[in-house]
Amino acid sequence: MEYRIGIDVGGTNTDAVLVDENMQLVESIKVPTTKDVSSGIFEALHRVLEKSKVNRNNIKYAMLGTTHATNAIVERKRLCKTAIVRIGRPATEAIAPLAAWPGDLVEAVGNHYYLIAGGHEFDGREISPLNEDELKKIALELKGRVESIAIVSVFSPVNNQHELRAREILQEVLGEIPISLSHEIGSIGLLERENATVLNAALVDVARTTANGFKEALAREGVTGAKVFLCQNDGTLMSIEYAMRYPILTIACGPTNSIRGAAFLSNLENAMVLDVGGTTSDIGIIAQGFPRESSIAVEIGGVRTNFRMPDLISIGLGGGTIVREENGEVKIGPDSVGYRITEEALVFGGKTITATDVAVRLGLAEVGDKEKVRNLPLELAQKAYDKMQEMVEEAIDKIKTSKEPQPLVLVGGGSIIVSNNINGVSQVVRPQNFGVANALGAAIAQVSGEVDRIYSLSEMSREAALQDAKQLAIAEAVKAGADPASVNIVHVEDIPLAYLPGNAVRIRVKASGDLI
Amino acid sequence: MTKIDVQMVEDIAVGAALLGTGGGGDPYVGKLMAIQALKKNGPVELIDVEQVPDDAWVVPAAMMGAPTVLVEKIPSGKEIFKAFDSLQNYLGKEIYAVIPIEAGGLNSMIPITVAAERKLPLVDVDGMGRAFPELQMVTFHLYGVSATPMVLADEKGNSLLLNTINNFWTENLARNATVVMGGSVMIAIYPMKGKDLKQSGIRNIITYSAKIGQAIREARKNGDDPIEALLKATGGYTLFKGKISDVQRRTTGGFVRGEAHIDGIDQYKGETMAIDFQNENLIARRNGRVVATVPDLICTVDAHTAAPITTEGLRYGQRVFILGIPCDKKWRSEKGIATVGPRYFGYDVDYVPIEELIKG
């Protein structure tokens, strides 16, 4: 028998699971997440191996979903000094790189940027030829001064030639310095894509340390034959080499791991997933087996970015959410007793009315001592429950894309507070092992590749453009470590460009496949 | 006299996005440029139309083309001045002040940048009182003001001077040139004298935009209902409150057409609304009956925050509040309705003012 280990770092707990080659759960463990993140991961790894007692030589894959990258950006620590080369002059001069960045983050990545001639139009024509002489000068100037480079060229999602050539020229002088290319990171929207690319470049060292630390920990535990992967935020995996090139794609992999895990546990390819924690709940969508992506700009550490992020709605409702009555009105939250629920909630002998107490009072959940909520007025409990239900229903409505009722998979420790009868939901699924859905999501993940480009349909048919995008997405998935024979197209979307004749269309395609 | 500072720019961006009735693009890039120009040059002076001498020249400054292109190919920052200066040279007259052509996310911001950099006043007036997709759809056109001479300029330094036989030709030629020039250009257009502006412009539109943005901002800060604040600031009518149940889109001739379907909530439970749009919202039907049409304003905002939602941003499940605002009376003339009424956009619907429709 061969095995996989999946580890997921959450805000409160770090979970680890061991599954066999048939994807059956063998063992699971939860340990508190540590401030440095790494020691919690090592502890979870150690304990799940101890508990399961499987032969460590039979562990073939090890997957890690971690918050290292997010923490580094939020704390402005361990970031590489990064040079930004923006190709697009004379366009783009009106707004300088890093213009809308918080001062302390600019300081953390350094304020090295260059604007040079080049870049393309929306239909692929050149704005100007790439200024290669200028690039050579920049390379010499940068030698020894920065640890990482971000290259961004105007409309590189349409034509990436200038970014590729610029990397070649810089590497001739600077050798093996990490270089992030914007067309591989984000989509249309120069400032947001540039921001994402700079953050990616600045995170290269964080990814390297994280991956090496995980590999060493595995070796220490005697796991020497496993292939190691990091989780990305679309619910798929990337090899260590790939992760070091695209570390930003690890941001928000936790919720997507939950969504993937929920889909796996429920056997549903299309469903909504509600992950109820102690303080908040996340709701996401699984479409054709993958978490749906957000289509709007997302802020990371105070910076607007447009790289791929999961489409999630968070609501301030969890098992520990505080319920109050004020002037005859019932109020739900927004505060919560959080992890102190086992001391403060009524059912555990505490003095605070929580969402969990309401559910127990109404006989909908069995937790703690139900005698202890006997004095909670039934009418109050019912009113509170109706409000909680409304919050869940509204969030469900917001995330749905069609009127049709869809199944809802409930995961997370707080999910007892949600009823089985919800408007807009065809069926509520409560899978076994719902508490470690996230680590399972990491363990069972596939690998993927995607493209997001603008095509001009005056020169090619829509079919030809879609075909081209699909092939590029498949090639990306294979590059990321997918078995070519198993790669499938899982998502296709095309959106026309407004206010322009000439039929330009933006196409997004995602492909995924099994681990090789 | 009013000075436009950074806070007022933020307010104008929100208010103009609302008056953009779903169109007009994301103001983000324009706002960064405007704020940068204010930080460098200090606040911009906002003057009333009556302060413009009758024989002084004013020029609207704007962006033309696809907002999607502008957010990728950020301007060089020089093209609008190239357009502006070329037009001034051709006219052989000093330009006295700058004006916005429309109230819309992006084009409410460009003139602020020009006014700040050129140390010119901005006049509290525009040519639409809302946003429209085509160049002849301005009240200036109704009063016989010519869109040309007009200059289009790109970031490479190309500029194009147009002199046309009428404003429909201007739209057609300029739109096609925009594609060749890279999909997004800056324009100086409809040069006119103070006396023509006083007759043909829509007044107080910038202070109106700022007032709307300010009302929403303050309501949120004070914990008041931003929808109430919005209604009060605009004097508009509640058309509907509901949740988006379906959005259909298709492209024809470079414009995105579509319909949004909304299921009623709260006092509108059990009722439906359908909104037809072509970039901007054009017709609102409640339970199948027309309750508002272009050129009156049909504005969609988030039902909780009152944040304006563009037609591109409409998504299933959003809780929305639909607001109707009477358009400027200039649009209600025969020529106005012929230019921007429902029939111009291809709908078999007659224009009836919203005040009458709302009575039922």
Tab-separated table of C-alpha atoms in Angstrom, chain A residues 84-89 93 113-118 128-143 149 151 162 165-167 169-170 173-174:
chain	number	residue	atom	x	y	z
A	84	ILE	CA	10.548	46.179	-11.018
A	85	VAL	CA	11.017	46.484	-14.743
A	86	ARG	CA	7.894	47.860	-16.410
A	87	ILE	CA	7.863	47.659	-20.208
A	88	GLY	CA	5.409	50.002	-21.892
A	89	ARG	CA	6.876	53.445	-22.394
A	93	GLU	CA	4.179	56.854	-17.307
A	113	TYR	CA	11.858	50.455	-10.522
A	114	TYR	CA	12.475	51.160	-14.194
A	115	LEU	CA	10.146	52.132	-17.024
A	116	ILE	CA	11.382	51.204	-20.473
A	117	ALA	CA	10.059	51.287	-24.038
A	118	GLY	CA	8.099	48.292	-25.321
A	128	SER	CA	7.171	50.391	-29.220
A	129	PRO	CA	10.016	47.957	-29.917
A	130	LEU	CA	11.582	46.599	-26.724
A	131	ASN	CA	14.509	48.794	-25.645
A	132	GLU	CA	17.185	46.118	-25.271
A	133	ASP	CA	20.082	48.521	-24.708
A	134	GLU	CA	18.280	50.058	-21.772
A	135	LEU	CA	17.665	46.574	-20.327
A	136	LYS	CA	21.377	45.739	-20.521
A	137	LYS	CA	22.205	48.933	-18.661
A	138	ILE	CA	19.604	48.131	-16.001
A	139	ALA	CA	21.029	44.628	-15.583
A	140	LEU	CA	24.504	46.006	-14.882
A	141	GLU	CA	23.089	48.532	-12.464
A	142	LEU	CA	21.127	45.869	-10.559
A	143	LYS	CA	24.040	43.493	-10.106
A	149	ILE	CA	13.125	40.811	-10.237
A	151	ILE	CA	8.994	42.083	-15.133
A	162	HIS	CA	8.746	41.321	-24.443
A	165	ARG	CA	13.031	38.544	-24.063
A	166	ALA	CA	13.617	40.858	-21.118
A	167	ARG	CA	14.175	37.873	-18.836
A	169	ILE	CA	18.685	39.726	-21.377
A	170	LEU	CA	18.671	40.160	-17.583
A	173	VAL	CA	24.159	39.548	-17.025
A	174	LEU	CA	22.726	38.485	-13.656
